[in-house]
Short mmCIF file of C-alpha atoms and ligand atoms in Angstrom, two decimals:
data_model
loop_
_atom_site.label_atom_id
_atom_site.label_comp_id
_atom_site.label_asym_id
_atom_site.label_seq_id
_atom_site.Cartn_x
_atom_site.Cartn_y
_atom_site.Cartn_z
CA MET A 1 -42.69 55.09 126.60
CA ALA A 2 -41.60 58.64 127.26
CA GLN A 3 -39.37 60.22 129.84
CA LEU A 4 -41.02 62.44 132.37
CA LEU A 5 -37.83 64.40 132.66
CA ASP A 6 -37.59 64.81 128.99
CA HIS A 7 -36.49 68.18 127.68
CA ARG A 8 -35.14 69.23 124.30
CA ASP A 9 -32.18 66.95 123.68
CA GLY A 10 -33.30 64.65 126.46
CA PRO A 11 -34.54 61.20 125.74
CA ARG A 12 -37.74 60.82 123.85
CA ASP A 13 -38.64 57.35 123.06
CA GLU A 14 -40.00 55.23 120.33
CA CYS A 15 -40.57 51.66 121.23
CA GLY A 16 -41.67 48.24 120.11
CA VAL A 17 -43.82 45.84 122.12
CA PHE A 18 -44.68 42.16 121.92
CA GLY A 19 -46.84 39.72 123.90
CA ILE A 20 -47.57 35.99 123.61
CA PHE A 21 -49.64 33.35 125.43
CA ALA A 22 -48.45 29.85 124.46
CA PRO A 23 -48.22 27.35 127.36
CA GLY A 24 -45.82 24.53 126.74
CA HIS A 25 -43.68 26.51 124.36
CA ASP A 26 -40.50 28.45 124.72
CA VAL A 27 -42.24 31.81 125.02
CA ALA A 28 -39.06 33.67 125.99
CA ARG A 29 -37.34 32.53 122.81
CA LEU A 30 -40.35 33.46 120.70
CA ALA A 31 -40.36 36.90 122.35
CA TYR A 32 -36.61 37.16 121.73
CA PHE A 33 -37.03 36.49 118.01
CA ALA A 34 -39.96 38.88 117.79
CA LEU A 35 -37.92 41.62 119.46
CA PHE A 36 -35.17 41.02 116.93
CA ALA A 37 -37.66 41.88 114.20
CA LEU A 38 -38.72 45.00 116.12
CA GLN A 39 -35.18 46.14 116.85
CA HIS A 40 -35.49 49.12 114.49
CA ARG A 41 -38.12 50.55 116.87
CA GLY A 42 -35.63 50.77 119.72
CA GLN A 43 -31.93 50.12 120.13
CA GLU A 44 -31.40 51.54 123.56
CA SER A 45 -32.69 48.81 125.81
CA ALA A 46 -34.50 45.51 125.59
CA GLY A 47 -36.41 43.33 128.00
CA ILE A 48 -38.58 40.25 128.33
CA ALA A 49 -40.89 39.23 131.19
CA THR A 50 -42.40 35.77 131.47
CA ALA A 51 -44.97 34.25 133.78
CA THR A 52 -46.03 30.77 134.64
CA HIS A 53 -49.71 30.12 135.15
CA HIS A 54 -50.54 31.28 138.70
CA GLY A 55 -46.81 31.54 139.35
CA ASN A 56 -44.24 34.26 139.46
CA ILE A 57 -43.32 36.93 136.97
CA ILE A 58 -39.66 36.93 135.94
CA ALA A 59 -38.20 39.86 134.04
CA LEU A 60 -34.86 40.56 132.44
CA ARG A 61 -34.13 43.94 130.95
CA ASP A 62 -31.01 45.94 130.27
CA GLN A 63 -29.48 48.59 128.11
CA GLY A 64 -28.30 47.45 124.70
CA LEU A 65 -29.50 45.59 121.65
CA VAL A 66 -31.61 42.45 121.93
CA SER A 67 -28.54 40.39 121.00
CA GLN A 68 -26.52 42.03 123.78
CA VAL A 69 -29.12 41.77 126.53
CA PHE A 70 -30.00 38.09 126.12
CA ASP A 71 -27.88 34.98 125.85
CA GLU A 72 -28.74 31.30 126.02
CA ASN A 73 -28.63 31.21 129.82
CA ALA A 74 -30.85 34.25 130.12
CA LEU A 75 -33.43 32.78 127.78
CA ARG A 76 -33.41 29.48 129.65
CA SER A 77 -33.99 31.25 132.93
CA LEU A 78 -37.06 32.97 131.51
CA ALA A 79 -39.36 29.97 131.73
CA GLY A 80 -43.10 30.49 131.45
CA ASP A 81 -46.38 30.04 129.64
CA MET A 82 -46.65 33.63 128.50
CA ALA A 83 -44.31 36.52 127.82
CA ILE A 84 -44.13 40.18 126.94
CA GLY A 85 -41.18 42.05 125.46
CA HIS A 86 -40.01 45.57 124.76
CA VAL A 87 -37.36 47.44 122.81
CA ARG A 88 -36.73 51.07 123.56
CA TYR A 89 -35.14 53.85 121.58
CA SER A 90 -34.16 57.15 123.07
CA THR A 91 -31.98 59.95 121.85
CA THR A 92 -29.38 60.40 124.57
CA GLY A 93 -28.24 60.14 128.15
CA ALA A 94 -30.64 59.33 130.98
CA SER A 95 -31.07 55.85 129.68
CA ASP A 96 -30.63 54.16 132.99
CA TRP A 97 -31.61 50.64 133.70
CA GLU A 98 -34.69 51.73 135.64
CA ASN A 99 -36.21 53.11 132.47
CA ALA A 100 -35.81 49.87 130.55
CA GLN A 101 -38.96 47.77 130.18
CA PRO A 102 -40.95 45.63 130.91
CA ILE A 103 -41.69 47.45 134.14
CA VAL A 104 -42.64 45.12 136.99
CA ARG A 105 -44.92 46.31 139.81
CA ASP A 106 -46.26 44.45 142.78
CA ASP A 107 -48.86 46.66 144.46
CA ASN A 108 -52.40 45.29 144.84
CA ARG A 109 -51.62 42.98 141.96
CA MET A 110 -48.39 41.90 140.34
CA LEU A 111 -47.85 42.71 136.72
CA ALA A 112 -45.28 43.50 134.08
CA LEU A 113 -45.93 46.16 131.46
CA ALA A 114 -44.44 47.35 128.18
CA HIS A 115 -45.60 50.52 126.47
CA ASN A 116 -45.10 52.33 123.19
CA GLY A 117 -46.35 55.89 123.08
CA ASN A 118 -46.48 58.96 125.24
CA LEU A 119 -49.02 60.25 127.76
CA ILE A 120 -49.81 63.93 127.54
CA ASN A 121 -51.39 64.04 131.01
CA ALA A 122 -48.47 62.30 132.73
CA VAL A 123 -47.76 65.20 135.09
CA GLU A 124 -51.28 65.25 136.57
CA LEU A 125 -51.46 61.48 136.91
CA HIS A 126 -48.02 61.31 138.43
CA GLY A 127 -48.95 64.04 140.92
CA GLU A 128 -52.12 62.22 141.95
CA LEU A 129 -50.32 58.95 142.46
CA ARG A 130 -47.50 60.54 144.44
CA GLU A 131 -50.04 62.25 146.64
CA ALA A 132 -51.67 58.90 147.27
CA GLY A 133 -48.26 57.62 148.38
CA VAL A 134 -47.52 55.45 145.37
CA PRO A 135 -43.74 55.12 144.94
CA PHE A 136 -41.99 55.30 141.57
CA ARG A 137 -38.70 53.81 140.57
CA SER A 138 -38.36 55.15 137.05
CA THR A 139 -38.98 58.52 135.45
CA SER A 140 -41.14 57.19 132.64
CA ASP A 141 -44.79 57.74 131.91
CA SER A 142 -45.05 54.00 131.28
CA GLU A 143 -44.62 53.37 135.00
CA ILE A 144 -47.64 55.60 135.59
CA ILE A 145 -49.77 53.20 133.56
CA ALA A 146 -48.22 50.25 135.39
CA ALA A 147 -48.84 51.87 138.78
CA LEU A 148 -52.45 52.78 137.95
CA LEU A 149 -53.15 49.19 136.95
CA ALA A 150 -51.20 47.53 139.75
CA THR A 151 -52.84 49.65 142.47
CA HIS A 152 -56.34 49.37 141.04
CA ARG A 153 -58.86 47.59 143.26
CA ALA A 154 -60.93 46.06 140.44
CA GLU A 155 -61.21 42.30 140.66
CA SER A 156 -59.99 41.55 137.15
CA ILE A 157 -57.13 43.09 135.22
CA GLN A 158 -59.55 43.71 132.34
CA ASP A 159 -61.79 45.82 134.59
CA ALA A 160 -58.75 47.67 135.85
CA VAL A 161 -57.65 48.36 132.27
CA ALA A 162 -61.13 49.53 131.27
CA ASN A 163 -61.15 51.92 134.19
CA VAL A 164 -57.60 53.19 133.84
CA LEU A 165 -57.83 53.58 130.08
CA SER A 166 -60.39 56.36 130.46
CA ARG A 167 -57.92 58.34 132.58
CA LEU A 168 -55.00 58.14 130.16
CA ARG A 169 -54.58 60.80 127.51
CA GLY A 170 -52.14 60.38 124.66
CA ALA A 171 -50.65 57.47 122.81
CA PHE A 172 -50.43 54.02 124.34
CA SER A 173 -50.04 50.68 122.67
CA THR A 174 -49.54 48.60 125.77
CA VAL A 175 -49.02 44.96 126.75
CA VAL A 176 -49.51 43.74 130.30
CA LEU A 177 -48.48 40.39 131.77
CA THR A 178 -50.23 38.95 134.83
CA ASP A 179 -50.02 35.45 136.27
CA ASP A 180 -52.77 34.18 134.00
CA ALA A 181 -52.98 36.36 130.90
CA VAL A 182 -51.43 38.78 128.49
CA VAL A 183 -53.63 41.84 128.12
CA ALA A 184 -53.03 44.28 125.25
CA PHE A 185 -54.74 47.62 124.75
CA ARG A 186 -54.52 50.57 122.45
CA ASP A 187 -55.48 54.19 123.03
CA PRO A 188 -58.88 55.32 121.70
CA HIS A 189 -57.22 57.28 118.87
CA GLY A 190 -55.08 54.35 117.75
CA LEU A 191 -52.03 56.60 117.53
CA ARG A 192 -49.37 53.90 117.63
CA PRO A 193 -49.62 50.51 115.94
CA LEU A 194 -50.53 47.20 117.58
CA SER A 195 -51.56 44.01 115.79
CA ILE A 196 -52.78 40.52 116.66
CA GLY A 197 -51.08 37.40 115.32
CA ARG A 198 -51.88 33.71 115.44
CA ILE A 199 -49.54 30.74 115.50
CA ASP A 200 -50.96 27.47 114.26
CA GLY A 201 -49.52 24.03 114.52
CA LEU A 202 -47.74 24.27 117.83
CA ASP A 203 -49.92 21.58 119.41
CA GLY A 204 -53.15 21.67 117.48
CA SER A 205 -54.74 24.68 119.15
CA PRO A 206 -53.70 28.15 118.01
CA ALA A 207 -51.49 30.37 120.12
CA TRP A 208 -52.01 34.11 120.08
CA CYS A 209 -49.63 37.02 120.14
CA VAL A 210 -49.59 40.80 119.75
CA ALA A 211 -46.86 43.03 118.34
CA SER A 212 -46.18 46.60 117.28
CA GLU A 213 -45.57 45.41 113.74
CA SER A 214 -46.43 42.36 111.70
CA CYS A 215 -42.75 41.75 110.80
CA ALA A 216 -42.48 40.28 114.32
CA PHE A 217 -45.11 37.69 113.40
CA ASP A 218 -43.22 36.70 110.24
CA MET A 219 -40.16 36.07 112.37
CA ILE A 220 -41.90 33.52 114.62
CA GLY A 221 -44.13 31.84 112.07
CA ALA A 222 -47.29 33.65 113.14
CA THR A 223 -49.81 35.18 110.76
CA LEU A 224 -51.27 38.64 111.04
CA VAL A 225 -54.94 38.42 112.02
CA ARG A 226 -55.86 42.07 112.39
CA ASP A 227 -54.93 45.31 114.14
CA VAL A 228 -56.05 45.86 117.72
CA ALA A 229 -58.82 48.43 117.36
CA PRO A 230 -58.48 51.84 119.01
CA GLY A 231 -59.90 51.58 122.53
CA GLU A 232 -59.91 47.78 122.42
CA VAL A 233 -58.65 45.52 125.20
CA VAL A 234 -57.52 42.09 124.01
CA THR A 235 -56.88 39.24 126.44
CA LEU A 236 -54.74 36.24 125.55
CA SER A 237 -55.26 33.47 128.09
CA ALA A 238 -56.12 29.82 128.59
CA SER A 239 -59.57 30.69 127.17
CA GLY A 240 -58.00 31.74 123.86
CA ILE A 241 -58.45 35.30 122.73
CA GLU A 242 -61.10 37.67 124.02
CA SER A 243 -61.86 41.20 123.03
CA ARG A 244 -63.62 44.04 124.75
CA VAL A 245 -63.97 47.52 123.31
CA VAL A 246 -63.93 49.89 126.26
CA ALA A 247 -63.61 53.24 124.52
CA GLY A 248 -64.83 54.39 121.19
CA GLY A 249 -66.13 57.21 119.09
CA GLU A 250 -62.90 59.19 119.31
CA ARG A 251 -61.29 60.62 116.21
CA ARG A 252 -58.95 57.99 114.79
CA ALA A 253 -55.43 59.29 114.49
CA PHE A 254 -52.96 56.67 113.34
CA CYS A 255 -49.44 58.07 113.00
CA VAL A 256 -48.72 58.72 109.34
CA PHE A 257 -44.98 58.81 109.99
CA GLU A 258 -45.04 55.07 110.70
CA TYR A 259 -45.82 54.64 106.99
CA ILE A 260 -43.14 57.04 105.84
CA TYR A 261 -40.16 56.06 107.92
CA PHE A 262 -40.58 54.43 111.24
CA ALA A 263 -42.04 50.99 110.60
CA ARG A 264 -40.20 48.29 108.69
CA PRO A 265 -41.10 48.19 104.98
CA ASP A 266 -42.15 44.54 105.18
CA SER A 267 -44.72 45.29 107.89
CA ARG A 268 -48.41 45.65 107.11
CA MET A 269 -50.32 48.42 108.75
CA GLY A 270 -53.96 49.22 108.27
CA GLY A 271 -54.02 46.70 105.42
CA THR A 272 -51.08 48.30 103.60
CA VAL A 273 -47.66 46.75 102.96
CA LEU A 274 -45.39 49.65 103.69
CA GLN A 275 -42.88 48.84 100.98
CA ALA A 276 -45.59 49.27 98.35
CA ALA A 277 -46.93 52.46 99.94
CA ARG A 278 -43.44 53.94 100.00
CA GLY A 279 -43.01 53.07 96.33
CA ARG A 280 -46.21 54.96 95.53
CA MET A 281 -44.93 57.95 97.50
CA GLY A 282 -41.93 57.99 95.16
CA GLU A 283 -44.13 57.81 92.07
CA ILE A 284 -46.24 60.72 93.22
CA LEU A 285 -43.15 62.66 94.25
CA TRP A 286 -41.95 62.47 90.66
CA ARG A 287 -45.35 63.47 89.30
CA GLU A 288 -45.33 66.50 91.58
CA ALA A 289 -41.80 67.61 90.72
CA PRO A 290 -40.14 66.09 87.65
CA VAL A 291 -36.67 67.28 86.64
CA GLU A 292 -34.17 66.65 83.83
CA ALA A 293 -31.85 64.02 85.29
CA ASP A 294 -29.66 60.98 84.52
CA VAL A 295 -29.99 58.68 87.50
CA VAL A 296 -32.01 58.20 90.69
CA ILE A 297 -30.19 57.35 93.90
CA PRO A 298 -31.67 56.63 97.32
CA VAL A 299 -30.31 57.70 100.65
CA PRO A 300 -30.06 54.12 101.92
CA ASP A 301 -31.99 52.44 103.41
CA SER A 302 -34.82 54.75 104.37
CA GLY A 303 -35.06 56.21 100.83
CA ASN A 304 -34.84 52.89 98.95
CA ALA A 305 -38.49 52.09 98.32
CA ALA A 306 -39.48 55.64 97.38
CA ALA A 307 -36.44 55.94 95.07
CA ARG A 308 -37.47 52.78 93.21
CA GLY A 309 -41.01 54.11 92.81
CA LEU A 310 -39.75 57.46 91.63
CA ALA A 311 -37.36 55.87 89.12
CA ARG A 312 -40.20 53.70 87.80
CA ALA A 313 -42.41 56.72 87.28
CA ALA A 314 -39.58 58.75 85.75
CA GLY A 315 -38.33 55.98 83.45
CA LEU A 316 -34.85 56.68 84.84
CA PRO A 317 -32.28 54.16 86.04
CA ALA A 318 -31.89 53.74 89.80
CA ASP A 319 -28.46 53.00 91.20
CA ASP A 320 -26.60 52.80 94.49
CA GLY A 321 -24.91 56.17 94.68
CA PHE A 322 -24.03 55.51 98.30
CA ILE A 323 -22.84 52.44 100.10
CA LYS A 324 -24.05 52.35 103.65
CA ASN A 325 -21.99 51.02 106.49
CA ARG A 326 -24.54 48.95 108.33
CA TYR A 327 -22.60 48.89 111.56
CA VAL A 328 -22.99 52.57 112.37
CA ALA A 329 -25.96 53.33 114.61
CA ARG A 330 -28.61 55.81 113.54
CA THR A 331 -27.10 59.28 113.22
CA PHE A 332 -30.28 60.87 114.39
CA ILE A 333 -29.87 59.59 117.90
CA GLN A 334 -26.41 60.95 118.53
CA PRO A 335 -26.21 63.89 120.86
CA GLY A 336 -24.61 67.04 119.55
CA GLN A 337 -24.40 68.32 116.03
CA GLU A 338 -20.69 67.59 115.49
CA LEU A 339 -21.06 63.92 116.37
CA ARG A 340 -24.12 63.72 114.18
CA ARG A 341 -22.17 65.12 111.21
CA GLN A 342 -19.34 62.68 111.77
CA GLY A 343 -21.95 59.93 112.07
CA VAL A 344 -23.32 60.74 108.63
CA ARG A 345 -19.83 60.52 107.07
CA MET A 346 -19.17 57.22 108.74
CA LYS A 347 -22.47 55.87 107.55
CA PHE A 348 -22.53 56.79 103.85
CA ASN A 349 -19.79 56.61 101.25
CA PRO A 350 -20.53 57.84 97.72
CA VAL A 351 -19.63 55.75 94.67
CA PRO A 352 -17.89 58.16 92.25
CA GLU A 353 -18.46 55.87 89.23
CA VAL A 354 -22.21 56.18 89.75
CA VAL A 355 -22.46 59.88 90.51
CA ALA A 356 -19.57 61.70 88.78
CA GLY A 357 -20.70 63.99 85.98
CA LYS A 358 -24.36 62.94 86.49
CA ARG A 359 -27.50 64.91 87.15
CA LEU A 360 -28.85 63.10 90.22
CA VAL A 361 -32.28 62.76 91.74
CA VAL A 362 -31.56 61.92 95.38
CA VAL A 363 -34.45 60.43 97.32
CA ASP A 364 -34.73 60.47 101.11
CA ASP A 365 -37.72 59.69 103.28
CA SER A 366 -37.69 62.78 105.51
CA ILE A 367 -35.66 65.73 106.69
CA VAL A 368 -35.61 66.65 110.37
CA ARG A 369 -32.60 68.80 111.25
CA GLY A 370 -31.12 68.55 107.79
CA THR A 371 -27.86 67.04 109.07
CA THR A 372 -28.05 63.99 106.84
CA ASP A 373 -29.03 65.63 103.60
CA ARG A 374 -26.64 68.56 103.95
CA GLN A 375 -23.78 66.08 104.17
CA ILE A 376 -25.27 63.90 101.45
CA VAL A 377 -25.35 66.81 99.02
CA GLN A 378 -21.79 67.86 99.90
CA MET A 379 -20.43 64.33 99.56
CA LEU A 380 -22.09 63.95 96.16
CA ARG A 381 -20.63 67.24 94.95
CA ASP A 382 -17.20 66.20 96.24
CA ALA A 383 -17.61 62.95 94.29
CA GLY A 384 -18.20 64.96 91.11
CA ALA A 385 -22.01 65.05 90.76
CA ALA A 386 -23.11 67.57 88.12
CA GLU A 387 -26.46 68.38 89.75
CA VAL A 388 -28.19 67.23 92.94
CA HIS A 389 -31.99 67.34 93.03
CA LEU A 390 -33.42 66.32 96.39
CA ARG A 391 -36.80 64.62 96.54
CA ILE A 392 -38.27 63.86 99.96
CA SER A 393 -41.10 61.36 100.35
CA ALA A 394 -42.67 63.28 103.24
CA PRO A 395 -43.90 66.84 103.71
CA PRO A 396 -41.67 69.28 105.66
CA ILE A 397 -41.43 68.35 109.36
CA LYS A 398 -42.16 71.50 111.34
CA HIS A 399 -43.75 70.41 114.60
CA PRO A 400 -42.65 68.08 117.40
CA CYS A 401 -44.41 64.79 118.02
CA HIS A 402 -46.00 64.49 121.45
CA TYR A 403 -47.23 60.98 120.85
CA GLY A 404 -44.07 58.92 121.01
CA ILE A 405 -41.79 59.65 118.05
CA ASP A 406 -38.67 61.68 118.54
CA MET A 407 -38.96 64.61 116.20
CA SER A 408 -36.55 66.98 117.88
CA THR A 409 -37.63 70.49 118.85
CA ARG A 410 -39.23 73.05 116.57
CA GLU A 411 -36.17 75.29 116.62
CA GLU A 412 -33.92 72.46 115.47
CA MET A 413 -36.13 71.47 112.55
CA ILE A 414 -34.69 72.89 109.38
CA ALA A 415 -38.11 73.41 107.79
CA HIS A 416 -39.42 75.35 110.76
CA GLY A 417 -39.68 79.02 109.81
CA ARG A 418 -38.07 78.46 106.39
CA THR A 419 -39.52 78.22 102.89
CA VAL A 420 -38.69 75.21 100.73
CA GLN A 421 -36.34 77.44 98.70
CA GLN A 422 -34.54 78.49 101.88
CA VAL A 423 -34.18 74.87 103.01
CA CYS A 424 -32.87 73.99 99.55
CA ALA A 425 -30.26 76.74 99.82
CA GLU A 426 -29.29 75.61 103.34
CA LEU A 427 -28.76 72.07 102.09
CA GLY A 428 -26.85 73.26 99.02
CA ALA A 429 -29.03 71.30 96.56
CA ASP A 430 -29.94 72.38 93.02
CA SER A 431 -33.61 71.75 93.71
CA LEU A 432 -35.74 70.37 96.52
CA HIS A 433 -39.27 69.04 96.59
CA TYR A 434 -41.18 67.56 99.51
CA LEU A 435 -44.14 65.24 98.91
CA SER A 436 -47.37 67.16 99.48
CA LEU A 437 -49.76 66.10 102.22
CA GLU A 438 -52.36 65.33 99.53
CA GLY A 439 -49.80 63.25 97.63
CA LEU A 440 -48.96 61.36 100.80
CA TYR A 441 -52.57 60.40 101.45
CA GLU A 442 -53.04 59.50 97.80
CA ALA A 443 -50.09 57.11 98.12
CA LEU A 444 -51.66 55.57 101.20
CA SER A 445 -55.14 55.42 99.64
CA ALA A 446 -56.29 56.84 102.97
CA GLY A 447 -57.99 59.88 104.36
CA ARG A 448 -56.48 62.52 106.62
CA SER A 449 -59.37 62.28 109.06
CA GLU A 450 -58.16 58.88 110.31
CA HIS A 451 -54.52 59.83 110.75
CA CYS A 452 -52.25 62.05 112.78
CA ASP A 453 -49.97 64.25 110.68
CA ALA A 454 -49.25 66.82 113.38
CA CYS A 455 -45.49 66.77 112.67
CA PHE A 456 -46.27 68.23 109.24
CA SER A 457 -49.48 70.18 109.81
CA GLY A 458 -49.24 71.20 113.46
CA GLU A 459 -52.82 69.94 113.90
CA TYR A 460 -52.68 67.79 117.00
CA PRO A 461 -55.65 65.43 117.20
CA LEU A 462 -55.85 65.58 121.01
CA ALA A 463 -56.95 68.85 122.56
CA GLY A 464 -54.38 70.33 124.91
CA THR A 465 -51.41 68.54 123.36
CA ASP A 466 -49.41 71.64 122.68
CA GLY A 467 -50.32 73.39 125.90
CA ALA A 468 -49.20 72.97 129.48
CA ASN A 469 -49.65 69.23 129.32
CA GLY A 470 -47.36 68.80 126.33
CA LYS A 471 -44.29 66.68 126.63
CA PHE A 472 -41.82 69.52 126.67
CA ALA A 473 -43.51 71.09 129.66
CA LEU A 474 -42.89 67.99 131.72
CA ALA A 475 -39.19 68.58 132.16
CA ARG A 476 -39.69 71.97 133.63
CA GLU A 477 -42.50 70.98 135.92
CA LEU A 478 -41.45 67.71 137.33
CA PRO A 479 -38.64 67.18 139.81
CA LEU A 480 -36.78 63.92 139.68
CA VAL A 481 -38.69 61.72 142.07
CA ARG A 482 -37.40 58.39 143.11
CA ALA A 483 -38.87 56.06 145.65
P1 AMP B 501 -31.84 64.78 109.86
O1 AMP B 501 -30.47 64.36 109.46
O2 AMP B 501 -31.87 65.40 111.23
O3 AMP B 501 -32.52 65.63 108.84
O4 AMP B 501 -32.70 63.44 110.04
C1 AMP B 501 -33.36 62.90 108.95
C2 AMP B 501 -33.00 61.48 108.72
O5 AMP B 501 -33.18 60.72 109.92
C3 AMP B 501 -33.92 60.93 107.67
O6 AMP B 501 -33.13 60.52 106.59
C4 AMP B 501 -34.63 59.76 108.29
O7 AMP B 501 -34.26 58.58 107.63
C5 AMP B 501 -34.17 59.73 109.73
N1 AMP B 501 -35.26 60.04 110.64
C6 AMP B 501 -36.34 60.78 110.44
N2 AMP B 501 -37.11 60.86 111.54
C7 AMP B 501 -36.50 60.14 112.48
C8 AMP B 501 -36.80 59.82 113.83
N3 AMP B 501 -37.90 60.26 114.41
N4 AMP B 501 -35.94 59.04 114.49
C9 AMP B 501 -34.83 58.58 113.89
N5 AMP B 501 -34.50 58.85 112.64
C10 AMP B 501 -35.31 59.63 111.92
#
């Protein structure tokens, strides 16, 4: 989900979605547990919608963590045979209740919808719908998808999805709840993840679910069956699971940053366990830029797996040079540079016994603004480190993401317009090496042609992404419209 009014430091969202069809079972509770596992994908708001067969849709959504939004009473009130859920993550402000999901619409048909991604033609679609007199309550592009589906005249929701899907441009891993099915669909490029899971043993027949990441299946005792294919529409209903591929032949463009940072390391994506892939990134990082050193330390937790891989390849000990306070929210999402800096200090405390007098290889997964690693280097020096060599298990981030991951603006990215040596000097490190794009794909045992690496390369897989239809243009073009 993305904000239509999004601009620069405005909210840009990353999200997690879940859907389940399991009559006779506590679907709200299963959704609740699944959202717990997906919490890293969004800490801003959470919501669950349930439906009873041919009955009503009930939805509960609010700002806050999953554990804050739902209590026992709330879960009990969410009775139903099927459910969808959503967690949302945005950077700042404008995080009003209306923008929490699932979105519920009752136009020609009633439905609830949860979306992860970002539409790049949101302005046009929004304009068309407004002209046709369709009211909007939120400022999100996700409501555009919901409105297109809810107002569609097609007899079945599947036909409506097939029709609407061809009009959407951008990233959308989407789950829709009607009064008789959960329908999940993924954009033809497969930009954001979406997988199918199966729960056996509930009452003899399998129950089916979908989730952004397979770690949600582990949480509820489901097994990963496969990824939803790009352009595929999957229906979970009383008839079991049905699939229909309604778009195809587009260039595949799965987000490579999911592998590097965003997804949980215990999730499997495209057949890869991310923890293992991140370890290989560390090994290759060392091969690309070895250095005389005494100990390898990760920037916890995002650098952990790559640091272990690097230490393995280097034959060096790995140690906890920092202790992380787990109760401080992600620094990246705090508005304003001063708060962000303070956030980093609150989050990491160096262990002098590990770092003093040592030549350190410090491993982090990525650098965006450089706030974290500038502070990390300074804290290590203050704690007596002899040398600090930074190794980053991603290439330099130089371009914003228009497909649903908050990457900040070009101007704020430390690698934008700077050489690696200049970034190194800015961060105050003794040396700096970023994993090469080739090294990254080697670690993933995958080809570039099936992935999106626009944040590194600037090569956006969808034509027109960076032009007038890009996300940053939306804020300037679109007035706040409320029904
Ligand atoms: P920065 O301090 O601005 O350089 O941010 C980089 C740190 O934030 C890295 O250590 C990552 O672990 C984390 N990070 C990278 N990309 C994102 C993102 N899109 N959203 C939230 N955190 C991120």
